[in-house]
CSV table of C-alpha atoms and ligand atoms in Angstrom, one decimal:
chain,number,residue,atom,x,y,z
A,1,UNK,CA,-0.9,-10.7,17.4
A,2,UNK,CA,0.6,-8.8,20.3
A,3,UNK,CA,4.4,-9.1,20.9
A,4,UNK,CA,6.1,-8.1,24.0
A,5,UNK,CA,9.8,-7.2,24.1
A,6,UNK,CA,11.1,-7.6,27.6
A,7,UNK,CA,14.0,-5.6,28.9
A,8,UNK,CA,16.1,-5.5,32.1
A,9,UNK,CA,14.1,-7.3,34.8
A,10,UNK,CA,11.6,-8.9,32.4
A,11,UNK,CA,13.4,-11.8,30.7
A,12,UNK,CA,10.2,-13.9,31.0
A,13,UNK,CA,6.5,-13.5,31.5
A,14,UNK,CA,5.7,-15.7,34.5
A,15,UNK,CA,2.0,-16.2,33.7
A,16,UNK,CA,2.6,-17.1,30.0
A,17,UNK,CA,1.5,-20.6,29.2
A,18,UNK,CA,4.3,-21.4,26.7
A,19,UNK,CA,3.2,-23.3,23.6
A,20,UNK,CA,6.5,-23.3,21.7
A,21,UNK,CA,9.7,-21.4,20.9
A,22,UNK,CA,10.8,-20.5,17.4
A,23,UNK,CA,14.4,-19.9,16.5
A,24,UNK,CA,14.5,-17.4,13.6
A,25,UNK,CA,17.0,-16.3,11.0
A,26,UNK,CA,16.4,-12.9,9.3
A,27,UNK,CA,18.1,-11.0,6.5
A,28,UNK,CA,19.6,-8.9,9.3
A,29,UNK,CA,21.0,-11.8,11.3
A,30,UNK,CA,19.9,-13.5,14.5
A,31,UNK,CA,17.4,-12.0,17.0
A,32,UNK,CA,18.3,-11.9,20.7
A,33,UNK,CA,16.9,-15.4,21.1
A,34,UNK,CA,14.1,-17.7,20.1
A,35,UNK,CA,10.6,-16.1,20.1
A,36,UNK,CA,8.5,-17.6,22.8
A,37,UNK,CA,4.8,-18.2,21.9
A,38,UNK,CA,2.1,-18.8,24.4
A,39,UNK,CA,-1.2,-17.7,25.9
A,40,UNK,CA,-1.5,-15.0,28.4
A,41,UNK,CA,-4.9,-15.1,30.0
A,42,UNK,CA,-6.1,-17.1,27.0
A,43,UNK,CA,-4.8,-14.7,24.5
A,44,UNK,CA,-2.0,-15.6,22.0
A,45,UNK,CA,1.1,-13.5,22.5
A,46,UNK,CA,4.7,-13.7,21.6
A,47,UNK,CA,7.7,-12.6,23.7
A,48,UNK,CA,11.3,-12.0,23.2
A,49,UNK,CA,13.9,-11.0,25.8
A,50,UNK,CA,15.8,-8.0,24.3
A,51,UNK,CA,19.1,-8.8,26.0
A,52,UNK,CA,18.8,-12.5,25.5
A,53,UNK,CA,17.2,-15.0,27.9
A,54,UNK,CA,20.4,-15.0,30.0
A,55,UNK,CA,20.7,-11.2,29.9
A,56,UNK,CA,24.0,-11.3,28.0
A,57,UNK,CA,23.5,-8.8,25.2
A,58,UNK,CA,24.4,-5.2,26.0
A,59,UNK,CA,22.1,-2.4,24.6
A,60,UNK,CA,24.5,-1.4,21.8
A,61,UNK,CA,24.8,-5.0,20.7
A,62,UNK,CA,21.1,-5.9,20.5
A,63,UNK,CA,20.2,-6.8,17.0
A,64,UNK,CA,17.1,-4.5,16.9
A,65,UNK,CA,16.5,-5.0,13.2
A,66,UNK,CA,16.5,-8.8,13.5
A,67,UNK,CA,14.2,-8.7,16.6
A,68,UNK,CA,11.5,-6.6,15.0
A,69,UNK,CA,11.8,-8.3,11.6
A,70,UNK,CA,11.4,-11.7,13.3
A,71,UNK,CA,8.4,-10.6,15.3
A,72,UNK,CA,6.7,-9.1,12.2
A,73,UNK,CA,7.5,-12.2,10.2
A,74,UNK,CA,5.7,-14.3,12.9
A,75,UNK,CA,2.6,-12.2,12.7
A,76,UNK,CA,3.1,-9.4,15.2
A,77,UNK,CA,1.1,-6.3,14.5
A,78,UNK,CA,1.5,-4.6,17.8
A,79,UNK,CA,4.6,-4.4,20.0
A,80,UNK,CA,4.8,-3.4,23.6
A,81,UNK,CA,8.3,-2.7,24.6
A,82,UNK,CA,9.3,-2.8,28.3
A,83,UNK,CA,12.4,-0.9,29.3
A,84,UNK,CA,14.2,0.2,32.4
A,85,UNK,CA,15.0,3.9,32.7
A,86,UNK,CA,16.6,6.4,34.9
A,87,UNK,CA,14.3,9.2,36.1
A,88,UNK,CA,15.2,12.8,35.3
A,89,UNK,CA,11.9,14.6,35.9
A,90,UNK,CA,11.2,15.2,39.6
A,91,UNK,CA,8.1,12.9,39.7
A,92,UNK,CA,9.9,10.0,38.0
A,93,UNK,CA,11.0,8.3,41.1
A,94,UNK,CA,12.4,4.8,41.3
A,95,UNK,CA,9.5,2.3,41.0
A,96,UNK,CA,7.3,4.6,38.9
A,97,UNK,CA,5.9,3.3,35.6
A,98,UNK,CA,5.6,5.8,32.8
A,99,UNK,CA,4.5,5.7,29.2
A,100,UNK,CA,6.8,7.9,27.2
A,101,UNK,CA,5.2,9.8,24.3
A,102,UNK,CA,8.4,11.3,22.7
A,103,UNK,CA,12.0,10.3,22.1
A,104,UNK,CA,15.3,12.0,21.6
A,105,UNK,CA,17.9,9.8,20.1
A,106,UNK,CA,21.5,10.1,21.2
A,107,UNK,CA,22.7,6.7,20.1
A,108,UNK,CA,25.3,6.1,17.5
A,109,UNK,CA,26.9,3.3,15.6
A,110,UNK,CA,23.9,1.1,15.7
A,111,UNK,CA,22.1,-0.5,12.7
A,112,UNK,CA,19.2,1.9,12.8
A,113,UNK,CA,17.3,1.5,9.6
A,114,UNK,CA,15.9,-1.0,7.1
A,115,UNK,CA,16.1,1.7,4.4
A,116,UNK,CA,19.8,1.9,3.9
A,117,UNK,CA,19.5,2.5,0.2
A,118,UNK,CA,21.0,-0.9,-0.8
A,119,UNK,CA,17.9,-2.6,-2.1
A,120,UNK,CA,15.4,0.2,-2.3
A,121,UNK,CA,15.1,3.8,-3.3
A,122,UNK,CA,15.5,6.5,-0.6
A,123,UNK,CA,12.7,6.1,1.8
A,124,UNK,CA,11.7,8.4,4.7
A,125,UNK,CA,9.1,7.8,7.4
A,126,UNK,CA,7.1,10.2,9.4
A,127,UNK,CA,8.3,10.0,13.1
A,128,UNK,CA,6.5,12.9,14.6
A,129,UNK,CA,4.7,10.6,17.0
A,130,UNK,CA,7.1,7.8,17.6
A,131,UNK,CA,4.6,5.7,19.6
A,132,UNK,CA,1.2,4.4,18.7
A,133,UNK,CA,-1.4,6.6,20.4
A,134,UNK,CA,-3.9,3.8,20.2
A,135,UNK,CA,-1.7,1.3,21.9
A,136,UNK,CA,-0.5,3.8,24.5
A,137,UNK,CA,-4.2,4.5,25.4
A,138,UNK,CA,-4.9,0.8,25.7
A,139,UNK,CA,-2.0,0.4,28.1
A,140,UNK,CA,-3.1,3.5,30.1
A,141,UNK,CA,-6.6,2.0,30.3
A,142,UNK,CA,-5.2,-1.3,31.4
A,143,UNK,CA,-3.2,0.4,34.1
A,144,UNK,CA,-6.4,1.9,35.4
A,145,UNK,CA,-8.2,-1.4,35.2
A,146,UNK,CA,-5.4,-3.1,37.1
A,147,UNK,CA,-5.3,-0.2,39.6
A,148,UNK,CA,-1.7,0.4,38.9
A,149,UNK,CA,-0.6,4.0,38.4
A,150,UNK,CA,1.0,4.7,35.0
A,151,UNK,CA,2.1,8.2,34.2
A,152,UNK,CA,1.0,9.4,30.8
A,153,UNK,CA,3.7,11.0,28.8
A,154,UNK,CA,7.4,11.9,28.9
A,155,UNK,CA,10.4,12.4,26.7
A,156,UNK,CA,12.6,9.3,26.6
A,157,UNK,CA,16.3,10.1,25.9
A,158,UNK,CA,18.0,7.1,24.3
A,159,UNK,CA,21.7,7.0,25.1
A,160,UNK,CA,24.4,4.7,23.9
A,161,UNK,CA,25.5,3.0,27.1
A,162,UNK,CA,26.5,0.6,28.3
A,163,UNK,CA,27.9,3.0,30.9
A,164,UNK,CA,25.5,5.2,32.8
A,165,UNK,CA,25.6,8.9,32.4
A,166,UNK,CA,27.6,11.8,34.0
A,167,UNK,CA,25.7,14.3,36.1
A,168,UNK,CA,26.5,16.9,33.4
A,169,UNK,CA,25.1,14.7,30.7
A,170,UNK,CA,21.8,14.4,32.6
A,171,UNK,CA,21.7,18.2,33.1
A,172,UNK,CA,22.1,18.5,29.3
A,173,UNK,CA,19.4,15.9,28.6
A,174,UNK,CA,17.1,17.8,30.9
A,175,UNK,CA,17.8,21.1,29.1
A,176,UNK,CA,17.0,19.2,25.9
A,177,UNK,CA,13.6,18.4,27.3
A,178,UNK,CA,14.2,14.7,28.4
A,179,UNK,CA,12.3,13.3,31.3
A,180,UNK,CA,13.9,9.9,31.5
A,181,UNK,CA,17.0,8.1,30.1
A,182,UNK,CA,17.5,4.6,28.8
A,183,UNK,CA,19.7,2.8,26.4
A,184,UNK,CA,17.3,0.7,24.3
A,185,UNK,CA,14.5,2.9,23.1
A,186,UNK,CA,16.3,3.6,19.9
A,187,UNK,CA,16.6,2.4,17.2
A,188,UNK,CA,13.9,0.0,18.3
A,189,UNK,CA,11.0,2.5,18.0
A,190,UNK,CA,12.2,3.9,14.7
A,191,UNK,CA,12.6,0.4,13.2
A,192,UNK,CA,9.1,-0.6,14.4
A,193,UNK,CA,7.7,2.5,12.6
A,194,UNK,CA,9.6,1.6,9.4
A,195,UNK,CA,8.0,-1.8,9.5
A,196,UNK,CA,4.5,-0.3,10.1
A,197,UNK,CA,4.1,-1.9,13.5
A,198,UNK,CA,2.1,-0.3,16.2
A,199,UNK,CA,4.6,0.2,18.9
A,200,UNK,CA,4.5,1.6,22.5
A,201,UNK,CA,6.8,1.5,25.4
A,202,UNK,CA,6.3,0.9,29.1
A,203,UNK,CA,9.2,2.5,30.9
A,204,UNK,CA,10.0,1.5,34.5
A,205,UNK,CA,12.1,3.9,36.5
A,206,UNK,CA,14.7,1.8,38.2
A,207,UNK,CA,17.0,4.6,39.5
A,208,UNK,CA,17.3,8.4,39.8
A,209,UNK,CA,19.4,9.6,36.9
A,210,UNK,CA,23.0,10.4,37.7
A,211,UNK,CA,23.4,13.4,40.0
A,212,UNK,CA,19.7,13.4,41.0
A,213,UNK,CA,18.0,12.4,44.2
A,214,UNK,CA,19.5,9.1,45.6
A,215,UNK,CA,22.0,9.1,42.7
A,216,UNK,CA,23.4,12.5,43.7
A,217,UNK,CA,26.8,11.0,44.5
A,218,UNK,CA,26.5,8.0,42.1
A,219,UNK,CA,24.0,5.5,40.8
A,220,UNK,CA,23.6,2.5,43.2
A,221,UNK,CA,23.7,-0.3,40.7
A,222,UNK,CA,23.1,-2.9,43.4
A,223,UNK,CA,19.6,-1.4,44.2
A,224,UNK,CA,18.4,-1.5,40.6
A,225,UNK,CA,17.2,-5.0,40.6
A,226,UNK,CA,15.5,-4.6,44.0
A,227,UNK,CA,13.5,-1.7,42.5
A,228,UNK,CA,13.0,-3.4,39.1
A,229,UNK,CA,11.6,-6.7,40.5
A,230,UNK,CA,8.4,-5.5,42.1
A,231,UNK,CA,7.9,-2.9,39.4
A,232,UNK,CA,8.1,-5.6,36.7
A,233,UNK,CA,5.5,-7.6,38.6
A,234,UNK,CA,3.2,-4.6,38.2
A,235,UNK,CA,4.1,-4.4,34.5
A,236,UNK,CA,3.0,-8.0,34.1
A,237,UNK,CA,-0.4,-7.2,35.7
A,238,UNK,CA,-0.8,-4.3,33.3
A,239,UNK,CA,0.1,-6.6,30.3
A,240,UNK,CA,-2.5,-9.1,31.5
A,241,UNK,CA,-5.2,-6.3,31.5
A,242,UNK,CA,-4.0,-5.2,28.0
A,243,UNK,CA,-4.6,-8.6,26.5
A,244,UNK,CA,-7.9,-8.9,28.4
A,245,UNK,CA,-9.1,-5.7,26.8
A,246,UNK,CA,-8.2,-7.1,23.3
A,247,UNK,CA,-11.1,-8.0,21.1
A,248,UNK,CA,-9.6,-10.9,19.2
B,301,LIG,N1,20.8,5.9,32.4
B,301,LIG,C1,20.7,5.3,31.2
B,301,LIG,N2,20.1,4.2,31.1
B,301,LIG,C2,19.4,3.7,32.1
B,301,LIG,C3,19.5,4.3,33.4
B,301,LIG,C4,20.2,5.5,33.5
B,301,LIG,O1,20.3,6.1,34.6
B,301,LIG,N3,18.8,3.5,34.2
B,301,LIG,C5,18.3,2.4,33.5
B,301,LIG,N4,18.7,2.5,32.2
């Protein structure tokens, strides 16, 4: 089954016909909230709001391990993660939807692995391609089918937050090769890979990164939701085309 993890601006899927909600406990603690089950265009999907349904859990406090474990336990094989980002690359303007294909992880102090050596021998995973190529392609095709432009590829820098970045930090991220910056891409993608889930992210640019464009003198936090809202409506349409293209 397909699971969707909603981020800032996507705490629910409006067109989801909800069948039930399931509160879960996992060996890693509690997920961000109950898992919502329902039908999106006649296809079974599950949904969880990463920051909680009331948007109360900051990026560094999200229990990423519990969220992914719970989704897998409930039968998810594929995960589409939706996340708000700041745009660093010149074409990643506010409102743009982009499918990252690489990650650089700058987070710290988060529970980032299931393989912590306590119950198992040392385990490594290959993370050369952090996102499922197949699922990315399906989302790109869905974007085309919905006539919604989705940029293909970009390097996602995962920062610790919850504060936004300094202009110098953004310059450094750019020198490192990052195209966009967000706070939730890791450890989520790594944990999904550890669990063998097919995982891809839809990133929605909600602001110019610090020091760039309209954020040259500061990020206007008050405009973020005005940008996110219509963009998330487009993400919902893409998700509907994704499930429509599923052969289930
Ligand atoms: N920086 C970090 N995370 C973000 C940003 C940003 O500018 N915008 C949305 N998430």
